[in-house]
């Protein structure tokens, strides 16, 4: 038994106990080479079906999820995922249709994809959408490859550099590097915007484009976005929008109208698919006139006779994903869009922004935001105001003791001791108040009893892990044996 009273299946094991009865073989035994025949019994636990069910059900309750508690993980948009999405994604016509079905037998599925392409294009003000990419980062790669092919097809081959603001998500420089560009950092100004003067210095004919997140990862709307975009266009570059923060502006601002050439959406964030466990997701990519012929294909088009069919854009960068992307995520997103409607989506964004500002106003005297501005759907504070020797990481771990998932920490990189809070639109005011109150209590603890924070969390199955190795070399043994 470990310190939380969880026994391993081996500890529960009792010789001869069985959870299954394996049916008697009704085919003749095959001859097997002696070297394949086991000499010693395998070390397997012998437990009843009930033992097994209780064991795994109990382990499953150790997972933290949005269905159990508040999950203010900045930039990740951990909002509640309505169950109606799950109902539609499980409908047999969607869930059980084989990807090799001929188009004529999959018209309903193709229609859903076609409608989703149209809705996403409309919401963000673009001409066409490809549903191929499987995640946000995959959409980024798609968009950057489109920009690359655009320049190449015009014989403009000297553009080897791609601009990335210093507040950007780590996937942004990684994506441009994967596409063969050199990432060039653009600094932020003292209001948390892209520094326009610096941008003007950097823009020349070596620049292929810029990747911009708006609102940016500081939770701030780029106040000079029109000037930023026209500056890059003026030197011949194109503008990529990282649309992971679309939850802040749905129905309010259309990035296509602002002049973005291409953008991805994180359907699993903004359009409510459960995420956080590593997938599946979807990162459709949308393009303006400038780039619509380069989209990854196939897209779903409509023929003159009204039937739906796959079409490849004229200068497509090609296919990025087997079959048609993660179709179940597309069904969830389409369900979400239809069930909220245009006004509902707008209200969701407005509530997300309101919730973040409410929370910020309740804590900013003890955890001031790094830039003193009205925020969008998230805000970034700094743990520099915590007690002597106490870091943001300690505050994050202490929150676990109070039953809250920590916010994102140490990102964006330009804010020291960063704490990035995204409450989303789906939480009640009571939850926001409880979270604010807890943050205030912890800030006070950091001054009065710093040791409480240093060792936190105190009551979990595991305490502080090596966060790098926990991902790269997970210990996948039965939990009671750890
Ligand atoms: C989540 C996120 C991404 C990457 O999206 P994935 O779907 O995780 O690949 C990129 N940029 C920002 C700002 C994000 O929050």
Short mmCIF file of C-alpha atoms and ligand atoms in Angstrom, two decimals:
data_model
loop_
_atom_site.label_atom_id
_atom_site.label_comp_id
_atom_site.label_asym_id
_atom_site.label_seq_id
_atom_site.Cartn_x
_atom_site.Cartn_y
_atom_site.Cartn_z
CA UNK A 1 0.00 0.00 0.00
CA UNK A 2 1.40 3.45 -0.79
CA UNK A 3 1.00 6.49 1.43
CA UNK A 4 -2.47 7.17 0.04
CA UNK A 5 -3.77 3.75 0.90
CA UNK A 6 -3.75 2.50 -2.65
CA UNK A 7 -2.83 -1.15 -2.97
CA UNK A 8 -1.29 -2.54 -6.10
CA UNK A 9 -3.11 -5.29 -7.93
CA UNK A 10 -0.33 -7.64 -6.77
CA UNK A 11 -1.10 -6.86 -3.15
CA UNK A 12 -4.77 -7.61 -3.79
CA UNK A 13 -3.86 -10.85 -5.54
CA UNK A 14 -5.01 -14.14 -4.06
CA UNK A 15 -3.87 -17.41 -5.60
CA UNK A 16 -6.58 -19.00 -7.75
CA UNK A 17 -8.91 -15.97 -7.79
CA UNK A 18 -10.24 -15.20 -11.24
CA UNK A 19 -11.84 -12.21 -12.97
CA UNK A 20 -12.48 -13.95 -16.26
CA UNK A 21 -13.18 -17.43 -17.48
CA UNK A 22 -11.31 -18.04 -20.71
CA UNK A 23 -13.48 -20.17 -23.03
CA UNK A 24 -12.24 -23.63 -23.89
CA UNK A 25 -10.42 -23.56 -27.22
CA UNK A 26 -12.48 -24.94 -30.08
CA UNK A 27 -9.64 -25.04 -32.60
CA UNK A 28 -6.90 -27.67 -32.71
CA UNK A 29 -3.77 -26.77 -30.73
CA UNK A 30 -0.94 -25.59 -32.96
CA UNK A 31 2.55 -27.00 -32.70
CA UNK A 32 4.78 -24.43 -31.05
CA UNK A 33 8.54 -24.42 -31.01
CA UNK A 34 9.81 -25.20 -27.51
CA UNK A 35 11.61 -21.88 -27.28
CA UNK A 36 8.27 -20.09 -27.32
CA UNK A 37 6.81 -22.07 -24.48
CA UNK A 38 6.89 -20.39 -21.09
CA UNK A 39 8.64 -22.38 -18.37
CA UNK A 40 7.59 -20.29 -15.36
CA UNK A 41 4.19 -18.81 -14.63
CA UNK A 42 3.89 -15.10 -15.49
CA UNK A 43 3.85 -12.76 -12.50
CA UNK A 44 0.27 -11.64 -12.97
CA UNK A 45 -2.07 -10.53 -10.22
CA UNK A 46 -4.98 -12.91 -9.56
CA UNK A 47 -8.00 -10.81 -8.73
CA UNK A 48 -11.77 -10.88 -9.14
CA UNK A 49 -13.64 -8.73 -11.64
CA UNK A 50 -14.89 -6.58 -8.74
CA UNK A 51 -11.35 -6.08 -7.38
CA UNK A 52 -10.27 -4.97 -10.82
CA UNK A 53 -13.18 -2.57 -11.38
CA UNK A 54 -12.69 -0.97 -7.97
CA UNK A 55 -8.95 -0.64 -8.49
CA UNK A 56 -9.15 1.16 -11.82
CA UNK A 57 -12.20 3.23 -10.91
CA UNK A 58 -10.29 4.46 -7.89
CA UNK A 59 -7.22 5.27 -9.95
CA UNK A 60 -9.37 7.18 -12.42
CA UNK A 61 -10.53 9.49 -9.63
CA UNK A 62 -6.91 10.58 -9.08
CA UNK A 63 -7.00 12.35 -12.43
CA UNK A 64 -7.78 16.02 -12.38
CA UNK A 65 -10.28 17.15 -15.00
CA UNK A 66 -12.62 19.98 -15.88
CA UNK A 67 -15.48 17.62 -15.03
CA UNK A 68 -14.32 17.54 -11.43
CA UNK A 69 -12.92 20.98 -10.67
CA UNK A 70 -11.85 24.46 -11.85
CA UNK A 71 -8.98 24.35 -14.36
CA UNK A 72 -7.63 27.89 -15.01
CA UNK A 73 -4.67 26.79 -17.14
CA UNK A 74 -3.79 29.90 -19.15
CA UNK A 75 -3.61 29.61 -22.94
CA UNK A 76 -5.20 26.15 -22.83
CA UNK A 77 -8.90 27.17 -22.63
CA UNK A 78 -9.99 24.38 -20.32
CA UNK A 79 -13.69 25.13 -20.51
CA UNK A 80 -16.58 22.81 -19.87
CA UNK A 81 -17.36 20.55 -22.83
CA UNK A 82 -21.13 20.22 -23.23
CA UNK A 83 -22.34 16.61 -23.31
CA UNK A 84 -24.45 17.17 -26.39
CA UNK A 85 -21.17 17.25 -28.35
CA UNK A 86 -20.45 13.74 -27.15
CA UNK A 87 -23.92 12.54 -28.10
CA UNK A 88 -23.57 13.69 -31.68
CA UNK A 89 -19.97 12.47 -32.02
CA UNK A 90 -21.17 9.01 -30.98
CA UNK A 91 -24.03 8.81 -33.50
CA UNK A 92 -23.43 5.68 -35.52
CA UNK A 93 -23.45 7.47 -38.87
CA UNK A 94 -20.51 9.56 -37.69
CA UNK A 95 -18.67 7.25 -35.33
CA UNK A 96 -18.95 4.02 -37.30
CA UNK A 97 -18.47 5.21 -40.87
CA UNK A 98 -15.32 3.80 -42.40
CA UNK A 99 -12.80 6.29 -43.82
CA UNK A 100 -12.70 4.28 -47.06
CA UNK A 101 -16.44 4.72 -47.71
CA UNK A 102 -17.01 6.09 -51.21
CA UNK A 103 -18.13 9.72 -51.27
CA UNK A 104 -21.60 8.67 -52.37
CA UNK A 105 -22.10 6.77 -49.11
CA UNK A 106 -20.66 9.47 -46.85
CA UNK A 107 -22.63 12.49 -48.04
CA UNK A 108 -23.85 13.39 -44.54
CA UNK A 109 -20.33 13.39 -43.14
CA UNK A 110 -19.02 15.42 -46.04
CA UNK A 111 -21.87 17.90 -45.63
CA UNK A 112 -20.94 18.36 -41.97
CA UNK A 113 -17.33 19.07 -42.96
CA UNK A 114 -18.46 21.46 -45.67
CA UNK A 115 -20.71 23.36 -43.28
CA UNK A 116 -17.98 23.50 -40.63
CA UNK A 117 -15.51 24.90 -43.18
CA UNK A 118 -18.06 27.61 -44.04
CA UNK A 119 -18.85 28.46 -40.41
CA UNK A 120 -15.20 28.72 -39.39
CA UNK A 121 -14.42 30.87 -42.44
CA UNK A 122 -17.36 33.16 -41.61
CA UNK A 123 -16.44 33.45 -37.92
CA UNK A 124 -12.88 34.58 -38.62
CA UNK A 125 -13.44 36.41 -41.90
CA UNK A 126 -11.55 34.13 -44.30
CA UNK A 127 -12.24 32.78 -47.79
CA UNK A 128 -11.60 29.07 -47.31
CA UNK A 129 -10.78 26.53 -44.59
CA UNK A 130 -8.99 23.18 -44.58
CA UNK A 131 -9.88 20.78 -41.78
CA UNK A 132 -6.77 18.63 -42.25
CA UNK A 133 -4.40 19.68 -39.44
CA UNK A 134 -4.66 17.65 -36.23
CA UNK A 135 -3.64 20.33 -33.72
CA UNK A 136 -2.73 23.97 -33.34
CA UNK A 137 0.96 23.39 -33.95
CA UNK A 138 0.09 21.31 -37.03
CA UNK A 139 -2.01 24.22 -38.32
CA UNK A 140 0.94 26.56 -37.76
CA UNK A 141 3.18 24.31 -39.82
CA UNK A 142 0.53 24.17 -42.55
CA UNK A 143 0.22 27.96 -42.68
CA UNK A 144 3.96 28.55 -42.72
CA UNK A 145 4.41 25.99 -45.51
CA UNK A 146 1.67 27.79 -47.45
CA UNK A 147 3.51 31.09 -47.05
CA UNK A 148 6.73 29.41 -48.13
CA UNK A 149 5.12 27.98 -51.26
CA UNK A 150 3.49 31.34 -52.03
CA UNK A 151 6.88 33.09 -52.10
CA UNK A 152 8.51 30.24 -54.03
CA UNK A 153 5.81 30.17 -56.67
CA UNK A 154 6.47 33.87 -57.30
CA UNK A 155 10.21 33.23 -57.63
CA UNK A 156 10.78 35.22 -54.44
CA UNK A 157 13.32 32.87 -52.86
CA UNK A 158 15.39 35.20 -50.69
CA UNK A 159 12.86 35.26 -47.86
CA UNK A 160 14.43 32.98 -45.27
CA UNK A 161 13.42 34.65 -42.01
CA UNK A 162 10.17 34.62 -40.06
CA UNK A 163 9.28 37.14 -37.35
CA UNK A 164 8.05 35.89 -33.97
CA UNK A 165 7.10 38.22 -31.08
CA UNK A 166 8.94 37.48 -27.83
CA UNK A 167 5.64 36.73 -26.06
CA UNK A 168 4.86 33.85 -28.47
CA UNK A 169 3.91 30.29 -27.58
CA UNK A 170 6.83 27.88 -27.98
CA UNK A 171 5.20 26.11 -30.91
CA UNK A 172 5.49 29.29 -33.03
CA UNK A 173 9.29 29.41 -33.41
CA UNK A 174 9.33 25.61 -33.60
CA UNK A 175 6.88 25.58 -36.51
CA UNK A 176 8.77 28.13 -38.57
CA UNK A 177 12.03 26.27 -37.92
CA UNK A 178 10.42 22.99 -39.04
CA UNK A 179 9.36 24.72 -42.24
CA UNK A 180 12.99 25.72 -42.85
CA UNK A 181 12.93 29.36 -41.75
CA UNK A 182 15.07 31.21 -39.27
CA UNK A 183 12.94 32.55 -36.40
CA UNK A 184 13.66 36.22 -35.65
CA UNK A 185 12.41 37.57 -32.34
CA UNK A 186 10.48 40.85 -32.17
CA UNK A 187 10.44 42.50 -28.76
CA UNK A 188 7.36 43.78 -26.95
CA UNK A 189 6.89 47.39 -25.93
CA UNK A 190 6.09 48.63 -22.43
CA UNK A 191 2.35 48.06 -22.93
CA UNK A 192 2.81 44.42 -23.93
CA UNK A 193 2.26 45.08 -27.65
CA UNK A 194 4.57 44.17 -30.50
CA UNK A 195 7.17 46.96 -30.59
CA UNK A 196 6.24 48.70 -33.84
CA UNK A 197 9.47 50.69 -34.13
CA UNK A 198 11.53 47.51 -33.74
CA UNK A 199 9.31 45.72 -36.24
CA UNK A 200 9.92 48.44 -38.82
CA UNK A 201 13.69 48.02 -38.38
CA UNK A 202 13.45 44.27 -38.88
CA UNK A 203 11.18 44.29 -41.92
CA UNK A 204 13.06 43.85 -45.19
CA UNK A 205 13.09 41.55 -48.20
CA UNK A 206 14.53 38.66 -46.16
CA UNK A 207 11.27 38.41 -44.19
CA UNK A 208 8.81 35.73 -45.31
CA UNK A 209 6.21 36.68 -42.74
CA UNK A 210 5.24 37.15 -39.14
CA UNK A 211 3.31 34.89 -36.79
CA UNK A 212 1.04 36.82 -34.43
CA UNK A 213 -1.20 35.66 -31.61
CA UNK A 214 -4.00 38.16 -30.99
CA UNK A 215 -4.96 38.61 -28.23
CA UNK A 216 -1.39 37.71 -27.40
CA UNK A 217 -0.24 35.30 -24.71
CA UNK A 218 -0.18 38.15 -22.19
CA UNK A 219 -3.96 38.18 -22.61
CA UNK A 220 -3.71 41.60 -24.29
CA UNK A 221 -5.21 42.77 -27.55
CA UNK A 222 -2.52 44.08 -29.91
CA UNK A 223 -3.39 47.77 -29.94
CA UNK A 224 -1.51 48.48 -33.18
CA UNK A 225 -2.47 45.31 -35.01
CA UNK A 226 -3.47 47.14 -38.23
CA UNK A 227 -0.11 48.94 -38.37
CA UNK A 228 1.79 45.75 -37.57
CA UNK A 229 0.07 43.89 -40.40
CA UNK A 230 0.50 46.67 -42.94
CA UNK A 231 4.19 47.05 -42.01
CA UNK A 232 4.84 43.38 -42.77
CA UNK A 233 2.76 43.48 -45.95
CA UNK A 234 4.65 46.56 -47.08
CA UNK A 235 7.94 44.66 -47.05
CA UNK A 236 6.41 41.74 -48.95
CA UNK A 237 5.84 39.39 -46.01
CA UNK A 238 2.60 37.60 -45.16
CA UNK A 239 0.86 37.42 -41.81
CA UNK A 240 0.05 34.22 -39.92
CA UNK A 241 -2.46 34.32 -37.07
CA UNK A 242 -2.05 31.84 -34.21
CA UNK A 243 -5.76 31.51 -33.45
CA UNK A 244 -5.38 29.56 -30.20
CA UNK A 245 -6.82 32.57 -28.36
CA UNK A 246 -9.89 32.84 -30.58
CA UNK A 247 -12.04 32.20 -27.50
CA UNK A 248 -11.54 35.87 -26.61
CA UNK A 249 -12.90 37.39 -29.83
CA UNK A 250 -15.50 35.11 -31.45
CA UNK A 251 -18.25 37.18 -33.01
CA UNK A 252 -16.46 40.38 -32.02
CA UNK A 253 -13.40 40.67 -34.30
CA UNK A 254 -12.63 38.87 -37.56
CA UNK A 255 -8.88 38.38 -38.04
CA UNK A 256 -9.44 38.18 -41.81
CA UNK A 257 -10.84 41.73 -41.70
CA UNK A 258 -7.74 42.90 -39.82
CA UNK A 259 -5.57 41.72 -42.72
CA UNK A 260 -4.30 38.30 -41.58
CA UNK A 261 -3.53 36.05 -44.55
CA UNK A 262 -3.85 32.70 -42.79
CA UNK A 263 -4.83 31.48 -39.32
CA UNK A 264 -5.46 28.26 -37.46
CA UNK A 265 -8.19 27.50 -34.94
CA UNK A 266 -7.77 25.15 -32.00
CA UNK A 267 -11.10 23.34 -32.20
CA UNK A 268 -10.25 21.42 -29.03
CA UNK A 269 -9.82 24.71 -27.14
CA UNK A 270 -12.32 27.20 -28.53
CA UNK A 271 -14.92 24.77 -29.82
CA UNK A 272 -14.97 22.45 -26.83
CA UNK A 273 -13.43 19.05 -27.31
CA UNK A 274 -12.01 17.46 -24.15
CA UNK A 275 -8.26 17.99 -24.23
CA UNK A 276 -5.25 17.97 -21.97
CA UNK A 277 -4.52 14.29 -22.21
CA UNK A 278 -2.63 14.63 -25.47
CA UNK A 279 -5.31 14.42 -28.12
CA UNK A 280 -7.03 13.95 -30.43
CA UNK A 281 -7.50 17.56 -31.45
CA UNK A 282 -8.04 19.58 -34.60
CA UNK A 283 -6.31 22.70 -35.90
CA UNK A 284 -8.11 23.73 -39.11
CA UNK A 285 -6.37 26.40 -41.11
CA UNK A 286 -8.13 29.29 -42.83
CA UNK A 287 -6.87 31.48 -45.65
CA UNK A 288 -7.63 34.84 -47.23
CA UNK A 289 -7.62 35.34 -51.02
CA UNK A 290 -3.83 35.61 -50.97
CA UNK A 291 -3.33 32.03 -49.79
CA UNK A 292 -6.55 30.07 -50.34
CA UNK A 293 -5.15 28.15 -53.31
CA UNK A 294 -2.29 26.85 -51.14
CA UNK A 295 -4.40 25.24 -48.40
CA UNK A 296 -3.63 21.62 -47.49
CA UNK A 297 -6.18 19.36 -49.13
CA UNK A 298 -8.48 17.84 -49.79
CA UNK A 299 -11.22 20.26 -48.78
CA UNK A 300 -14.87 19.37 -49.11
CA UNK A 301 -16.53 21.17 -52.02
CA UNK A 302 -20.00 21.05 -53.49
CA UNK A 303 -20.59 20.04 -57.08
CA UNK A 304 -23.18 21.59 -59.39
CA UNK A 305 -25.59 18.70 -58.75
CA UNK A 306 -25.52 19.52 -55.02
CA UNK A 307 -23.44 16.55 -53.88
CA UNK A 308 -20.40 16.94 -51.67
CA UNK A 309 -17.01 15.94 -52.95
CA UNK A 310 -13.32 16.24 -52.11
CA UNK A 311 -11.42 18.94 -53.98
CA UNK A 312 -7.75 19.82 -54.01
CA UNK A 313 -6.87 23.56 -54.03
CA UNK A 314 -4.96 24.57 -57.18
CA UNK A 315 -1.51 25.06 -55.59
CA UNK A 316 -2.08 23.00 -52.44
CA UNK A 317 0.86 22.20 -50.19
CA UNK A 318 -0.64 18.69 -50.22
CA UNK A 319 -2.04 16.37 -47.62
CA UNK A 320 -1.07 16.71 -43.94
CA UNK A 321 -3.08 13.96 -42.31
CA UNK A 322 -4.39 10.53 -43.13
CA UNK A 323 -8.02 10.49 -44.25
CA UNK A 324 -9.98 13.55 -43.08
CA UNK A 325 -8.40 14.78 -39.90
CA UNK A 326 -9.81 13.87 -36.51
CA UNK A 327 -13.41 13.63 -37.60
CA UNK A 328 -14.93 13.20 -34.11
CA UNK A 329 -13.46 16.53 -33.07
CA UNK A 330 -15.02 18.15 -36.13
CA UNK A 331 -18.44 16.77 -35.17
CA UNK A 332 -18.06 18.16 -31.65
CA UNK A 333 -17.04 21.59 -32.94
CA UNK A 334 -19.93 21.71 -35.40
CA UNK A 335 -22.36 20.69 -32.67
CA UNK A 336 -20.97 23.39 -30.40
CA UNK A 337 -21.29 26.07 -33.09
CA UNK A 338 -24.87 25.07 -33.94
CA UNK A 339 -26.00 24.78 -30.34
CA UNK A 340 -24.65 28.21 -29.37
CA UNK A 341 -25.40 30.01 -32.62
CA UNK A 342 -23.71 33.24 -33.69
CA UNK A 343 -24.99 35.27 -30.74
CA UNK A 344 -24.16 32.49 -28.32
CA UNK A 345 -20.57 32.30 -29.52
CA UNK A 346 -20.24 36.06 -29.14
CA UNK A 347 -21.70 35.83 -25.63
CA UNK A 348 -19.21 33.05 -24.80
CA UNK A 349 -16.28 35.28 -25.75
CA UNK A 350 -17.71 38.25 -23.89
CA UNK A 351 -18.23 36.15 -20.75
CA UNK A 352 -14.71 34.72 -21.00
CA UNK A 353 -13.28 38.25 -21.09
CA UNK A 354 -15.55 39.41 -18.28
CA UNK A 355 -14.59 36.45 -16.08
CA UNK A 356 -10.87 37.12 -16.55
CA UNK A 357 -11.25 40.81 -15.75
CA UNK A 358 -13.43 40.06 -12.72
CA UNK A 359 -10.85 37.64 -11.36
CA UNK A 360 -8.01 40.04 -12.05
CA UNK A 361 -9.82 42.84 -10.23
CA UNK A 362 -10.29 40.56 -7.21
CA UNK A 363 -6.59 39.69 -6.90
CA UNK A 364 -4.61 42.50 -8.48
CA UNK A 365 -3.80 44.26 -5.21
CA UNK A 366 -1.85 41.17 -4.10
CA UNK A 367 -0.89 39.71 -7.51
CA UNK A 368 -0.65 42.67 -9.89
CA UNK A 369 -0.88 41.97 -13.58
CA UNK A 370 2.39 42.58 -15.36
CA UNK A 371 0.94 45.18 -17.72
CA UNK A 372 -1.66 47.38 -16.09
CA UNK A 373 -4.34 47.06 -18.76
CA UNK A 374 -7.81 45.64 -19.22
CA UNK A 375 -7.19 42.03 -20.16
CA UNK A 376 -8.93 39.79 -22.67
CA UNK A 377 -9.78 36.15 -21.80
CA UNK A 378 -6.72 35.67 -19.57
CA UNK A 379 -4.25 37.67 -17.54
CA UNK A 380 -0.63 37.31 -16.55
CA UNK A 381 0.58 38.21 -13.07
CA UNK A 382 3.99 37.80 -11.54
CA UNK A 383 4.87 35.89 -8.39
CA UNK A 384 7.57 38.47 -7.61
CA UNK A 385 5.33 39.89 -4.89
CA UNK A 386 5.25 36.59 -2.97
CA UNK A 387 7.06 36.26 0.35
CA UNK A 388 10.83 36.00 0.66
CA UNK A 389 12.19 32.92 -1.13
CA UNK A 390 8.78 31.86 -2.39
CA UNK A 391 8.31 31.32 -6.10
CA UNK A 392 5.39 31.09 -8.47
CA UNK A 393 5.95 27.34 -8.63
CA UNK A 394 5.35 27.12 -4.87
CA UNK A 395 2.10 29.05 -5.15
CA UNK A 396 1.02 26.77 -8.01
CA UNK A 397 1.72 23.64 -5.96
CA UNK A 398 -0.02 25.07 -2.91
CA UNK A 399 -3.18 25.65 -4.98
CA UNK A 400 -3.38 21.87 -5.40
CA UNK A 401 -3.77 21.54 -1.62
CA UNK A 402 -6.86 23.73 -1.89
CA UNK A 403 -8.33 21.62 -4.69
CA UNK A 404 -7.51 23.86 -7.64
CA UNK A 405 -5.55 23.05 -10.76
CA UNK A 406 -2.67 25.55 -10.97
CA UNK A 407 -2.65 28.20 -13.68
CA UNK A 408 0.06 28.09 -16.35
CA UNK A 409 3.39 29.14 -14.82
CA UNK A 410 6.65 30.55 -16.18
CA UNK A 411 5.01 31.41 -19.51
CA UNK A 412 5.05 33.78 -21.34
CA UNK A 413 8.80 33.93 -20.96
CA UNK A 414 9.02 37.72 -20.88
CA UNK A 415 7.26 37.98 -17.51
CA UNK A 416 9.44 36.93 -14.55
CA UNK A 417 7.76 34.38 -12.27
CA UNK A 418 4.75 34.41 -14.62
CA UNK A 419 1.34 33.17 -13.54
CA UNK A 420 -1.13 32.97 -16.41
CA UNK A 421 -4.78 32.61 -15.49
CA UNK A 422 -7.59 31.76 -17.92
CA UNK A 423 -10.87 31.18 -16.10
CA UNK A 424 -13.03 30.71 -19.27
CA UNK A 425 -16.71 31.55 -19.61
CA UNK A 426 -18.10 28.40 -18.07
CA UNK A 427 -17.37 29.03 -14.39
CA UNK A 428 -19.83 30.53 -11.93
CA UNK A 429 -19.11 33.67 -9.93
CA UNK A 430 -18.98 31.51 -6.77
CA UNK A 431 -16.09 29.48 -8.20
CA UNK A 432 -14.25 32.63 -9.33
CA UNK A 433 -14.71 34.12 -5.85
CA UNK A 434 -13.46 30.96 -4.15
CA UNK A 435 -10.40 30.87 -6.40
CA UNK A 436 -9.64 34.56 -5.80
CA UNK A 437 -10.01 34.07 -2.05
CA UNK A 438 -7.66 31.07 -2.15
CA UNK A 439 -5.02 33.04 -4.08
CA UNK A 440 -5.23 35.76 -1.44
CA UNK A 441 -4.85 33.21 1.38
CA UNK A 442 -1.81 31.66 -0.31
CA UNK A 443 -0.13 35.03 -0.88
CA UNK A 444 -0.58 35.68 2.84
CA UNK A 445 0.79 32.23 3.70
CA UNK A 446 3.82 32.97 1.53
CA UNK A 447 4.63 35.81 3.92
CA UNK A 448 3.70 34.14 7.23
CA UNK A 449 4.52 30.45 6.69
CA UNK A 450 6.65 30.11 3.56
CA UNK A 451 7.59 26.50 4.42
CA UNK A 452 3.96 25.48 3.82
CA UNK A 453 4.40 26.45 0.20
CA UNK A 454 7.86 25.02 -0.27
CA UNK A 455 6.72 21.44 0.37
CA UNK A 456 3.29 21.67 -1.25
CA UNK A 457 1.28 19.79 -2.32
CA UNK A 458 0.87 17.89 0.92
CA UNK A 459 -2.01 15.52 0.31
CA UNK A 460 -1.63 14.17 -3.21
CA UNK A 461 -0.63 10.68 -4.33
CA UNK A 462 2.56 12.10 -5.76
CA UNK A 463 4.08 15.41 -4.75
CA UNK A 464 6.66 17.26 -6.85
CA UNK A 465 7.75 15.34 -9.90
CA UNK A 466 10.67 15.88 -12.20
CA UNK A 467 8.45 17.55 -14.77
CA UNK A 468 10.77 16.94 -17.69
CA UNK A 469 11.39 13.28 -16.96
CA UNK A 470 7.75 12.65 -16.01
CA UNK A 471 6.90 13.30 -19.65
CA UNK A 472 9.94 11.79 -21.31
CA UNK A 473 10.31 8.72 -19.09
CA UNK A 474 6.95 8.11 -17.41
CA UNK A 475 6.83 5.40 -14.76
CA UNK A 476 4.08 3.19 -16.10
CA UNK A 477 4.05 0.60 -13.35
CA UNK A 478 1.06 -0.26 -11.27
CA UNK A 479 0.66 2.69 -8.90
CA UNK A 480 0.98 0.69 -5.68
CA UNK A 481 4.45 -0.44 -6.76
CA UNK A 482 5.88 3.06 -7.34
C1 LIG B 1 -2.29 25.71 -27.38
C2 LIG B 1 -1.56 26.73 -28.14
C3 LIG B 1 -0.86 26.40 -29.32
C4 LIG B 1 -0.65 24.98 -29.79
O1 LIG B 1 -1.82 24.25 -29.99
P1 LIG B 1 -1.81 22.65 -29.91
O2 LIG B 1 -3.19 22.28 -30.33
O3 LIG B 1 -1.49 22.31 -28.49
O4 LIG B 1 -0.75 22.17 -30.85
C5 LIG B 1 -0.27 27.42 -30.03
N1 LIG B 1 -0.34 28.70 -29.60
C6 LIG B 1 -0.99 29.05 -28.48
C7 LIG B 1 -1.05 30.50 -28.07
C8 LIG B 1 -1.61 28.07 -27.71
O5 LIG B 1 -2.25 28.42 -26.58
#
